[in-house]
Coordinates of C-alpha atoms in Angstrom, one line a residue:
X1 CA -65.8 24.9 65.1
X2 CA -65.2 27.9 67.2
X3 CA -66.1 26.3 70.4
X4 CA -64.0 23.2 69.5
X5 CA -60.5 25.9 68.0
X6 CA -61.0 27.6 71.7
X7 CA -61.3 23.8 73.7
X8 CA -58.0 22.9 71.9
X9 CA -56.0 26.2 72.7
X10 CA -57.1 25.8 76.3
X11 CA -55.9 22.0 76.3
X12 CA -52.6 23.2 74.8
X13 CA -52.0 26.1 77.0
X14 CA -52.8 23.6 80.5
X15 CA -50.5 21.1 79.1
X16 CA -47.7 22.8 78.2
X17 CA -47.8 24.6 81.4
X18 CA -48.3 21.6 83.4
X19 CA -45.8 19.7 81.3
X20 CA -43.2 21.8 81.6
X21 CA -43.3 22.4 85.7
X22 CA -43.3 19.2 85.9
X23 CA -40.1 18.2 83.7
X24 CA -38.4 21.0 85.2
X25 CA -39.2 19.2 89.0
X26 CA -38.4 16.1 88.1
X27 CA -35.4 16.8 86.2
X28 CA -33.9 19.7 88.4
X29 CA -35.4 18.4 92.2
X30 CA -35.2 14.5 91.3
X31 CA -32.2 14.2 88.8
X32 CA -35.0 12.4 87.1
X33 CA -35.5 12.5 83.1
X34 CA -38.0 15.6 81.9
X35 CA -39.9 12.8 80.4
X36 CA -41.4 11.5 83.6
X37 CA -42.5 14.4 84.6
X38 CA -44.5 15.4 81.5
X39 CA -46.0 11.6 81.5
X40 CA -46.8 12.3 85.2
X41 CA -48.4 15.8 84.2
X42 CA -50.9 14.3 81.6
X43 CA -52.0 11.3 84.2
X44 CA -53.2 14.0 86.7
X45 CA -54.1 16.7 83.9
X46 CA -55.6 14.0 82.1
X47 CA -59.3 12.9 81.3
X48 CA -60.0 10.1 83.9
X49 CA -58.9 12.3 87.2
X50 CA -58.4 16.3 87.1
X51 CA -59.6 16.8 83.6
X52 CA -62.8 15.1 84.4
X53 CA -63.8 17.7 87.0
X54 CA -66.2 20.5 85.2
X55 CA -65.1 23.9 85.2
X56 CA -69.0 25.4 85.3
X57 CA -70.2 26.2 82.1
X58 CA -67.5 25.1 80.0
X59 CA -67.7 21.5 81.7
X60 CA -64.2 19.1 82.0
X61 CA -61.5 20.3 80.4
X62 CA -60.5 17.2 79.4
X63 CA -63.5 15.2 78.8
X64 CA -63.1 11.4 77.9
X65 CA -63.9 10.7 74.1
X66 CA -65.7 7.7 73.1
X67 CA -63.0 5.3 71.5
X68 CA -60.4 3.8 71.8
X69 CA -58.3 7.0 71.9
X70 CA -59.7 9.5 75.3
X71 CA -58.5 13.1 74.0
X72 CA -60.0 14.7 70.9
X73 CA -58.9 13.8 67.2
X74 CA -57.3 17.6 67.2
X75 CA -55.5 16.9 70.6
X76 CA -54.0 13.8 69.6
X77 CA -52.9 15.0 65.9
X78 CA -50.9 17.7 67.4
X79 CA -49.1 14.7 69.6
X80 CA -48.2 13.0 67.0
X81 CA -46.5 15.5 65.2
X82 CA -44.4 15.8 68.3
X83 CA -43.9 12.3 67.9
X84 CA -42.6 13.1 64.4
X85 CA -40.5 15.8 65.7
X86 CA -38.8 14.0 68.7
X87 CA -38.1 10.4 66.0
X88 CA -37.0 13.3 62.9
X89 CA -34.8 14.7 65.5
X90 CA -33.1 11.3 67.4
X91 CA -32.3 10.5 63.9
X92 CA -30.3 14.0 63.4
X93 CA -28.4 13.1 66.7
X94 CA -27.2 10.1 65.3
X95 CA -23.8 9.8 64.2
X96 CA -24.2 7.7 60.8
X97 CA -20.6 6.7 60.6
X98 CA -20.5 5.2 64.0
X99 CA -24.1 3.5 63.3
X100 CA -22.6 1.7 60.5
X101 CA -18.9 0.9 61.9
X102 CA -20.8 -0.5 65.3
X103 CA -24.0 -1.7 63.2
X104 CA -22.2 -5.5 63.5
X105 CA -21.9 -5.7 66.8
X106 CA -25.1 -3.9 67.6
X107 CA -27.3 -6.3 65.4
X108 CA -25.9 -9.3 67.4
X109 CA -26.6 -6.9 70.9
X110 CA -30.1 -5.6 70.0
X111 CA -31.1 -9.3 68.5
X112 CA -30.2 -10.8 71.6
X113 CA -32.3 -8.5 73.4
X114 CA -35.2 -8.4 71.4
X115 CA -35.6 -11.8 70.9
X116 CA -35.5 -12.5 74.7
X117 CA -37.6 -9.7 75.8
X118 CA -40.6 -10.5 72.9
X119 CA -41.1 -13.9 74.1
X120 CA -40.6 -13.5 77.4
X121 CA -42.7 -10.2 77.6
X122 CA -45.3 -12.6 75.6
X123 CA -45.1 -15.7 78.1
X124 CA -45.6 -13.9 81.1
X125 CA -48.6 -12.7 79.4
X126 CA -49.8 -15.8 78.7
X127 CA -48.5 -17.5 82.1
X128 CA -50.6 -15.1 84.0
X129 CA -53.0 -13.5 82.4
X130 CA -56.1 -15.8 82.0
X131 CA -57.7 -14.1 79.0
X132 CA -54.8 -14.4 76.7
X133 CA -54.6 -18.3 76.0
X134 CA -51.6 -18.9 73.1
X135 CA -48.6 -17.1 72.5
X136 CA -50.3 -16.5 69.3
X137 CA -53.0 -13.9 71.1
X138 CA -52.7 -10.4 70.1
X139 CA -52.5 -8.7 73.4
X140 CA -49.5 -11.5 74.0
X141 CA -47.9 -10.7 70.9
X142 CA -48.4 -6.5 71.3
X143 CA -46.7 -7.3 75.2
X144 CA -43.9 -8.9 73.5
X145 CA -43.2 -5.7 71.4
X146 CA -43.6 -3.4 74.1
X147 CA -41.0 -5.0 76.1
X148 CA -38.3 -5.0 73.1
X149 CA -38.1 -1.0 72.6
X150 CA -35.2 0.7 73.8
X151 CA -35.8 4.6 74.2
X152 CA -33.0 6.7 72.2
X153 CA -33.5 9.9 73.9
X154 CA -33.5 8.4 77.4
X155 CA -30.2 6.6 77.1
X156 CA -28.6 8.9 74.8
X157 CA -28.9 11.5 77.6
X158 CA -27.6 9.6 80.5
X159 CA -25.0 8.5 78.2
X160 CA -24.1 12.3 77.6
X161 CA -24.2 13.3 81.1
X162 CA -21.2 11.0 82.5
X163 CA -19.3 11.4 79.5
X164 CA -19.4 7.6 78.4
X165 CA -21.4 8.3 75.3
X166 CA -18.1 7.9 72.5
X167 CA -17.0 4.6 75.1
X168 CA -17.0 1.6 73.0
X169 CA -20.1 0.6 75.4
X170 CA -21.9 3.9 74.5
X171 CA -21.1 3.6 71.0
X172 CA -23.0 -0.3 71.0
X173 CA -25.8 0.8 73.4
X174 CA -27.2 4.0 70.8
X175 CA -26.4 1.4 67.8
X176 CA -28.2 -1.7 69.4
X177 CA -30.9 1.1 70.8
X178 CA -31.7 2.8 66.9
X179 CA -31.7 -1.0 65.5
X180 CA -34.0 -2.6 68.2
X181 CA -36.5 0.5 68.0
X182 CA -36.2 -0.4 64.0
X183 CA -37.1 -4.0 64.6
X184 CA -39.3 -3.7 66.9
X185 CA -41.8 -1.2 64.5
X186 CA -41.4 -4.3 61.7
X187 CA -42.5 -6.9 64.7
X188 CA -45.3 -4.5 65.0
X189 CA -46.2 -4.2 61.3
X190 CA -45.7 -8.0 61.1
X191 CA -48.1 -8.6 64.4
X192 CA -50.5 -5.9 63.4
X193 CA -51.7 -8.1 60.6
X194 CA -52.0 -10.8 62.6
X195 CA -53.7 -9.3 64.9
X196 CA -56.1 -7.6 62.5
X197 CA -56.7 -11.3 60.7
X198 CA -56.8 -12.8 64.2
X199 CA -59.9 -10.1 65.3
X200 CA -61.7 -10.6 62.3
X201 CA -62.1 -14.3 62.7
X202 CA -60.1 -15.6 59.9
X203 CA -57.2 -17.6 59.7
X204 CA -53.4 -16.4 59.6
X205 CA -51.9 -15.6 56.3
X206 CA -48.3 -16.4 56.3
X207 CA -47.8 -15.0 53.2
X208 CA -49.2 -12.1 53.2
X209 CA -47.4 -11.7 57.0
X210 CA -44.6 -12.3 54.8
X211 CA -45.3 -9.4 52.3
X212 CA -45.8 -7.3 55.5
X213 CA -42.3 -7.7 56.6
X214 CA -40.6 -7.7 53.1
X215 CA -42.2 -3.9 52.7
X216 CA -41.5 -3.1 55.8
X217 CA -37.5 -4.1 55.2
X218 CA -37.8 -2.9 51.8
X219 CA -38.9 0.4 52.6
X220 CA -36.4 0.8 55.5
X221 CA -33.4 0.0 52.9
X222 CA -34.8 1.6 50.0
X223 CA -35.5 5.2 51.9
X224 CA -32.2 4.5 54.2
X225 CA -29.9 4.3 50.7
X226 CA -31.8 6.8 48.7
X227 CA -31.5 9.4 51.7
X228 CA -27.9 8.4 52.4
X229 CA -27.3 9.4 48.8
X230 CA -29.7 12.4 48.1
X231 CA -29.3 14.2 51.4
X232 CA -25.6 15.4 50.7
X233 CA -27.2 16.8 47.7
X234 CA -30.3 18.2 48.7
X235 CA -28.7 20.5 51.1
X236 CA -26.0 21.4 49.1
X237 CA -28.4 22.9 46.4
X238 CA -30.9 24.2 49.4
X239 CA -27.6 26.3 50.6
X240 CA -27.8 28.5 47.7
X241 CA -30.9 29.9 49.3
X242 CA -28.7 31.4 52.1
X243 CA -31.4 30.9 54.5
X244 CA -30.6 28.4 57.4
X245 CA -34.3 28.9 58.9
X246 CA -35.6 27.9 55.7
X247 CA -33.0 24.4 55.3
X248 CA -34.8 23.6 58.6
X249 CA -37.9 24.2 57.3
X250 CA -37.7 22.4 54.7
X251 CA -36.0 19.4 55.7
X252 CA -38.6 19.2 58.7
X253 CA -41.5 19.4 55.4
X254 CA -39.4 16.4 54.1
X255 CA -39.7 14.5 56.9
X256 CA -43.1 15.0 57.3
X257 CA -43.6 13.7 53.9
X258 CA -41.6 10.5 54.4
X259 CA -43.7 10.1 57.7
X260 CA -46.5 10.3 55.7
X261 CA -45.5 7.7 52.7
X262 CA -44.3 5.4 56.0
X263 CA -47.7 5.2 56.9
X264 CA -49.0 4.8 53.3
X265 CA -47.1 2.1 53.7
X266 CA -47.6 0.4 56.7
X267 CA -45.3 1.3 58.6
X268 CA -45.7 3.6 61.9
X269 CA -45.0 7.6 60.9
X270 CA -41.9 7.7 63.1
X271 CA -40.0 5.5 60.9
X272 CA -40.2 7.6 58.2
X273 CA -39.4 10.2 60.6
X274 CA -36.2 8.8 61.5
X275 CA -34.9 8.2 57.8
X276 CA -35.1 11.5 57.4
X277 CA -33.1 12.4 59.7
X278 CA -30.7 9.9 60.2
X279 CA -30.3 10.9 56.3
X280 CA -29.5 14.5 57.1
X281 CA -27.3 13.6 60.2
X282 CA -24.4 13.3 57.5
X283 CA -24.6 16.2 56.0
X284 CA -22.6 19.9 57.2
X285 CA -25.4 21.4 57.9
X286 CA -27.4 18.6 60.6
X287 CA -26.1 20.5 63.6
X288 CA -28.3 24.1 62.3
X289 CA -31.4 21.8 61.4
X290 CA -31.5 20.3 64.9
X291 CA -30.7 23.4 66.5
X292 CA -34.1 24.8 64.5
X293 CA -36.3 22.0 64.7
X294 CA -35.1 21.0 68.4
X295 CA -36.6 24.9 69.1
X296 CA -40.1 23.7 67.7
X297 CA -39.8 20.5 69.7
X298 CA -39.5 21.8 72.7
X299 CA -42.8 22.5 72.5
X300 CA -44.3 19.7 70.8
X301 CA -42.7 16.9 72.2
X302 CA -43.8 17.8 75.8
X303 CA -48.0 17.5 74.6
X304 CA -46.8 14.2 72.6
X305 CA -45.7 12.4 76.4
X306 CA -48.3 14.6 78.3
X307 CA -50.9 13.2 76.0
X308 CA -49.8 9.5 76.5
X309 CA -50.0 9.6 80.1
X310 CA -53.5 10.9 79.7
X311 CA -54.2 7.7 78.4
X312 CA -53.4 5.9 81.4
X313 CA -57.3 4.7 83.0
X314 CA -56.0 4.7 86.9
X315 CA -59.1 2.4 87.6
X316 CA -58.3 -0.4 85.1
X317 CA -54.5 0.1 86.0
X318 CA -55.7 -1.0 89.8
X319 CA -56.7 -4.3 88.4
X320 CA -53.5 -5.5 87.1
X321 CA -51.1 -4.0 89.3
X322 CA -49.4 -7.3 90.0
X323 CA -49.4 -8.6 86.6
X324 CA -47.8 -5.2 85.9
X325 CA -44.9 -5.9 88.8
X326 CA -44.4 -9.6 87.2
X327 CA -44.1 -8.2 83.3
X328 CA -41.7 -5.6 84.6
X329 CA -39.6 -7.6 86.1
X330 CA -39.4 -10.3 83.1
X331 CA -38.5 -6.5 80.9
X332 CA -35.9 -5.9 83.0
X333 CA -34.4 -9.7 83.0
X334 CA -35.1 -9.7 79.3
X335 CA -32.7 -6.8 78.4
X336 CA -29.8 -7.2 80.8
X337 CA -29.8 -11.0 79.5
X338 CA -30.5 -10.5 76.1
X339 CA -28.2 -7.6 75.5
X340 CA -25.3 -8.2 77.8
X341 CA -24.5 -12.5 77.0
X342 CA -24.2 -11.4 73.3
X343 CA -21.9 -8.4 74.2
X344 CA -19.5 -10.9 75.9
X345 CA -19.2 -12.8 72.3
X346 CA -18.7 -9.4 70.5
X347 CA -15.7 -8.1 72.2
X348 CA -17.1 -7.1 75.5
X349 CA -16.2 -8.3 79.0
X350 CA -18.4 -8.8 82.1
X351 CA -17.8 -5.2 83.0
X352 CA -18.5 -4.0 79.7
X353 CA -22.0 -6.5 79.0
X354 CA -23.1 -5.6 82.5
X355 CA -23.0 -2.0 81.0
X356 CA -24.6 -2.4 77.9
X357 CA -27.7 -4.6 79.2
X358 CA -28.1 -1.6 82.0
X359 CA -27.9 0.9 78.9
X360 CA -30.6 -0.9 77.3
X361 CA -33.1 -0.9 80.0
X362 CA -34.9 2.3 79.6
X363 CA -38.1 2.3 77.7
X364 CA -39.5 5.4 76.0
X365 CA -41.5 6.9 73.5
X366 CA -40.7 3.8 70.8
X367 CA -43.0 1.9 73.4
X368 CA -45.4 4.2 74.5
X369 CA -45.9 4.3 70.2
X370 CA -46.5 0.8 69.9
X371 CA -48.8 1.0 72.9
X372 CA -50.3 3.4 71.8
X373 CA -51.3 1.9 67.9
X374 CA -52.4 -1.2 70.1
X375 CA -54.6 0.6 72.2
X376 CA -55.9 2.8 69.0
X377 CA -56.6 -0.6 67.1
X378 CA -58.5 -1.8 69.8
X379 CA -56.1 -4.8 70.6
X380 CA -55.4 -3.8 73.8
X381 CA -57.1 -2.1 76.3
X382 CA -56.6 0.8 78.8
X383 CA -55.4 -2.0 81.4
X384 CA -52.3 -3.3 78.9
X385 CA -51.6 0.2 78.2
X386 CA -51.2 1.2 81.9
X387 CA -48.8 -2.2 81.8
X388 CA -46.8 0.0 79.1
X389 CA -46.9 2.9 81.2
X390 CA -45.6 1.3 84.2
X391 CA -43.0 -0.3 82.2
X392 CA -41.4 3.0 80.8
X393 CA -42.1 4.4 84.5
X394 CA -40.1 1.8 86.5
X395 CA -37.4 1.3 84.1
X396 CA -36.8 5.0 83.9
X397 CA -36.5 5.4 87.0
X398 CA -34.5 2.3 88.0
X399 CA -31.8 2.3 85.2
X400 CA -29.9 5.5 85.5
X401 CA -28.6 4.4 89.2
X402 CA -28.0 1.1 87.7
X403 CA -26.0 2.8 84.9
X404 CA -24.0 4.9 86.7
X405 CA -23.4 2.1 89.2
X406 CA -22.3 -0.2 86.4
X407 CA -19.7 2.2 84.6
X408 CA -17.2 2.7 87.4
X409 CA -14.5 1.0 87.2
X410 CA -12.1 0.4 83.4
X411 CA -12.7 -0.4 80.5
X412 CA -15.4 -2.5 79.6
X413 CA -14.2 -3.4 76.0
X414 CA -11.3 -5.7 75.1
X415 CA -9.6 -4.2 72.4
X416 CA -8.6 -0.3 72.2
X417 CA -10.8 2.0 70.7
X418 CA -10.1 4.2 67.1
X419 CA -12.8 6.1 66.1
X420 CA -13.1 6.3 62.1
X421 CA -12.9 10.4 62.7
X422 CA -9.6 10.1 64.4
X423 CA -7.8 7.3 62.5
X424 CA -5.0 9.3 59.9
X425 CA -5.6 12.5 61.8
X426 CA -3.0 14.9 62.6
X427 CA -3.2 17.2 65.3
X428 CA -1.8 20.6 65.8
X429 CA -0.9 21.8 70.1
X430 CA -1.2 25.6 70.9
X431 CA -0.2 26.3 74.4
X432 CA -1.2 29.6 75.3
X433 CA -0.9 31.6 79.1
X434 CA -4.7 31.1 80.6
X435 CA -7.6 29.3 79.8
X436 CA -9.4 32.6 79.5
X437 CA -6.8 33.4 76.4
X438 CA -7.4 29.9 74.5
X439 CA -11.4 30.5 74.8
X440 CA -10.8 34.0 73.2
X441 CA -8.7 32.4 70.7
X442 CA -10.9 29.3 70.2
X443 CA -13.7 32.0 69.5
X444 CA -11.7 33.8 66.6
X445 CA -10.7 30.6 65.3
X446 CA -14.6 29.7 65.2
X447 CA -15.1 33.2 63.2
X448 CA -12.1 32.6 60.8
X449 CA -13.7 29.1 59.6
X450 CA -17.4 30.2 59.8
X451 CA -16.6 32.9 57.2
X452 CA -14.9 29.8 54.9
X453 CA -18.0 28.8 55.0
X454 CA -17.9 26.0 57.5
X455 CA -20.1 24.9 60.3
X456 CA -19.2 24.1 63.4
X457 CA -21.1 21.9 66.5
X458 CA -20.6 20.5 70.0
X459 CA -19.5 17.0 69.9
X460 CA -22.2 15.0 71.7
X461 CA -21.0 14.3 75.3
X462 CA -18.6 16.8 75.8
X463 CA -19.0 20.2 76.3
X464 CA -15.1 21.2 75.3
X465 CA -14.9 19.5 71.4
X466 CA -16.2 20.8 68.5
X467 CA -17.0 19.3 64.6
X468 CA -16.0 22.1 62.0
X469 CA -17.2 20.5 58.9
X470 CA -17.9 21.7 55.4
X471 CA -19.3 19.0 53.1
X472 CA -16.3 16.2 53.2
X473 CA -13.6 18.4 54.7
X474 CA -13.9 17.7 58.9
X475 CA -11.4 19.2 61.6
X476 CA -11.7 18.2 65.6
X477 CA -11.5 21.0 67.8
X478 CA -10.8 20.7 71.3
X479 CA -9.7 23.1 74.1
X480 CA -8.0 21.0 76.9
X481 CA -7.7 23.9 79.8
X482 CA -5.4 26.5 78.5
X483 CA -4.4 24.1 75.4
X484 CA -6.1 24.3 72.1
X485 CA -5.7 21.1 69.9
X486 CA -7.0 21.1 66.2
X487 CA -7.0 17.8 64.8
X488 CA -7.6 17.7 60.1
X489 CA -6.7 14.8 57.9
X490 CA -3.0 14.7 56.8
X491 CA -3.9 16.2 53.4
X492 CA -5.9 19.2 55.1
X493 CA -2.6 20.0 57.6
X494 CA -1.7 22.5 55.5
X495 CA -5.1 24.4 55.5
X496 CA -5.7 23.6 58.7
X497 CA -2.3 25.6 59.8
X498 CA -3.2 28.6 57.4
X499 CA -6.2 28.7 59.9
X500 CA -5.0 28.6 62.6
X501 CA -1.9 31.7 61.2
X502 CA -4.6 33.1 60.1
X503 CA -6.3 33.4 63.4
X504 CA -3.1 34.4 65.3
X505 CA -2.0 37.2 63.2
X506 CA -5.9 38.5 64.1
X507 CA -5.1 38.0 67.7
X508 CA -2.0 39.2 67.7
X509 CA -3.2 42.6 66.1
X510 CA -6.3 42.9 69.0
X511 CA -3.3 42.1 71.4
X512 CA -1.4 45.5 69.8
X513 CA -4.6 47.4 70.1
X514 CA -4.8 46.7 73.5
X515 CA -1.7 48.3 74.3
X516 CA -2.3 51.2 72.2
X517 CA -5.2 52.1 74.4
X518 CA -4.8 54.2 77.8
X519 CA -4.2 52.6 80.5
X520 CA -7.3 50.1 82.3
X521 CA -5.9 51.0 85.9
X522 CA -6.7 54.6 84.3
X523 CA -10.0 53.6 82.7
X524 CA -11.2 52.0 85.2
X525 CA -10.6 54.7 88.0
X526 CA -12.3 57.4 85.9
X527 CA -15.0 54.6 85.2
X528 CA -15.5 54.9 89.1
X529 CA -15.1 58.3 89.7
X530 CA -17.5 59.3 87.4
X531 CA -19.6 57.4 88.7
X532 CA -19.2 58.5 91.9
X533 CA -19.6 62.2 91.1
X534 CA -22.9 61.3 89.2
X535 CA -24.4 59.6 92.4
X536 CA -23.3 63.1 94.4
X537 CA -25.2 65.1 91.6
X538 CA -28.1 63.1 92.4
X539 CA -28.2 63.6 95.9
X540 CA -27.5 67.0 95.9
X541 CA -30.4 67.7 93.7
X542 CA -30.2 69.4 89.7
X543 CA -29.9 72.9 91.5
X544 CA -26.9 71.8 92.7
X545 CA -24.8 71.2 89.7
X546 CA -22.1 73.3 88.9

């Protein structure tokens, strides 16, 4: 047990390191997502080239495991509660109000795109891969799935870095995004046990397929309504703790358990994952629990993609390298097809479809899971997964220039866009001299509602607007240069004003203070003198003080 504790801290520490220089190059050197570089940093860390290599007597670091899974049961439990974490997480980030507004419009957007890219990632596996005979085959059916997953995090972040992410295109991409990833884990619960009927030698069982989906969907509703309704709750009696660190804690132990009874029942752990927190994501205090957990992530997360890419058998990748080319090329027609002609029948024009079927192009850790299950289950082997690989590799790297390309220009969207937040809002202008002074003021405003009690978060895409929420009661802060703006419902004005009195009387009182005190020019030229006279004492040597 000893040796095996010491193998696994070894593992850890060589990931993380290698992990994390290499998310750091390809992020800061390649403007490329930190993902990459991790996947990249297993593959050469990995079991079938650098971790192969014995290190003397303690042998490969890495040494290939019989089974379908190459890394060691301890290695590859620790990845998957980074899985956990990154899913619990993406679900926190999620804005549940503009899930459900957009949730219409979405369904028809993410349909389109999965339906297209399951059977089209499925015929090309069938068109040209000799094995795989019927579009029935499991490896055809798990190639269908792998090509319907939309990453979260991947487009989420591009999204945040040009500032398109509250666009009525941004808005549809995250929704379409969270219910494609949600569709596709039923397709795989569904094709799972067909494929498990299928390798047994039996016949399909419709109805029990049928059963399959119905818990699957019934699970997803039941836990999505009881954690819509409990969560507000839950946190409101876990605040009586006054702990924060513990909240996290806690809610991270809840969504462990719901990962755990989403397994129990069929489902892949992440989903439960994500109902947990796209449950807490409505509540005051989601911004403190993401903040905590996102601290533990950035840890875990990193050995979940490192330990992926050290899946990928370079040898058996070689033999289906132009399969691979083909399939990726039917993902990428698949999603810009399938997404963007149903986005021109929801509202969207050319502009705006263009931009939503380039949004849904990245692939990410929702189809390195799936791969992952197949490979695991034995329905796939290391060739198909290094197809899954290559899919998430290309497709990250191609669609952020295509994104960016694609959102130039106006409006992609019809009609005008109200958010929910903003619509019978109110909003109260305070010009003052300097941006330097609204910041300061913006920080003692900050103070004044924290001590009420509230809690206040960055507004996702901007780096300039803040949510200061307390259970229901929600205010919009923004500071446009030396302009602060606080925007409250019309029945919290009133409050909302006291605040901000409140806040100025403070300021105005630091402001008398100031001019109470000497003079800077004053303070400042004894700051300098002193300092002068000090470096003369040194040079002159302690004898020489008078």
């Amino acid at each position: 047990m000893a040796h095996e504790m010491m193998m696994l801290a070894l593992q850890l520490g060589v990931i993380l390191v290698a992990a994390k220089l290499c998310g750091w190059f390809f992020s800061r050197k390649l403007g490329q997502p930190k993902v990459l570089g991790e996947l990249v940093a297993g593959m050469v860390m990995g079991p079938y080239v650098l971790g192969a290599i014995p290190l003397g007597a303690l042998g490969p670091l890495f040494p290939v495991v019989s089974g379908s899974i190459p890394v060691t049961p301890e290695l590859y439990g620790i990845a998957t509660v980074g899985s956990v974490l990154l899913l619990f997480t993406s679900g926190l980030e999620t804005d549940l109000p503009t899930f459900l507004r957009f949730s219409g419009k979405a369904t028809v957007v993410g349909l389109g795109g999965v339906i297209i890219s399951f059977f089209l990632g499925a015929w090309i596996t069938v068109l040209f891969n000799p094995a795989v005979d019927s579009l029935m085959d499991p490896e055809a059916l798990f190639l269908g799935i792998i090509s319907t997953a939309t990453s979260i995090g991947i487009t989420a972040r591009i999204l945040s870095e040009t500032r398109k992410i509250s666009s009525p295109e941004g808005v549809t991409i995250l929704a379409a995004a969270v219910l494609d990833d949600v569709i596709s884990i039923i397709l795989l619960s569904v094709v799972v046990g067909i494929s498990t009927v299928s390798l047994a030698g039996g016949t399909v069982a419709w109805g029990s397929i049928g059963a399959v989906a119905l818990k699957a969907v019934g699970f997803w509703v039941l836990c999505m309504v009881a954690g819509i309704l409990l969560a507000p709750r839950l946190t409101k009696q876990m605040k009586r703790m006054e702990s924060l660190g513990v909240l996290a804690e806690i809610s991270f132990g809840i969504a462990l358990l719901l990962a755990g009874l989403s397994e129990m029942a069929g489902l892949a752990m992440i989903i439960g994952a994500y109902i947990a927190g796209l449950s807490f994501s409505q509540t005051d205090v989601a911004g403190e629990i993401n903040e905590r957990v996102n601290a533990v992530g950035e840890y875990l997360v990193p050995v979940f993609f490192a330990v992926m890419g050290m899946m990928v058998d370079f040898k058996a990748l070689g033999s289906i390298l132009v399969f691979g080319l083909i399939y990726n090329v039917a993902a990428f027609i698949g999603k810009i097809a399938g997404c963007g002609l149903p986005a021109l029948f929801v509202g969207f024009n050319l502009k705006g479809a263009l931009r939503i079927g380039t949004g849904m192009l990245p692939r990410g850790e929702v189809a390195l899971i799936v791969a992952g299950i197949g490979l695991s289950s034995g329905i796939i082997g290391n060739d198909m997964f290094g197809v899954a690989v290559m899919t998430m590799l290309l497709a990250s790297v191609a669609a952020p220039p295509m994104i960016l390309a694609s959102f130039k220009g106006g409006s992609g969207y019809r009609e005008t866009l109200v958010t929910d937040e903003m619509q019978g809002m109110v909003t109260i202008e305070l010009q003052f001299p300097s941006e330097r002074t609204a910041d300061f003021m913006r920080h003692s405003l900050a103070d004044a509602f924290r001590g009420e009690g509230f809690f206040i978060r960055t507004i996702e895409g901007s780096v300039r607007a803040w949510q200061i929420r307390k259970e229901e009661t929600v205010l919009i802060l923004r500071r446009l240069g030396a302009k602060l703006e606080l925007s409250a419902k019309k029945e919290q004005e009133a409050y909302a004003r006291l605040m901000l009195m409140e806040s100025l009387v403070d300021f105005q009182e630091f402001a008398d203070s100031l001019r109470s005190m000497q003079e800077p020019e004053m303070m400042g030229a004894n700051l300098l003198m002193r300092m002068f006279a000090s470096q003369h004492d040194e040079t002159e040597g302690p004898n020489k003080v008078q």
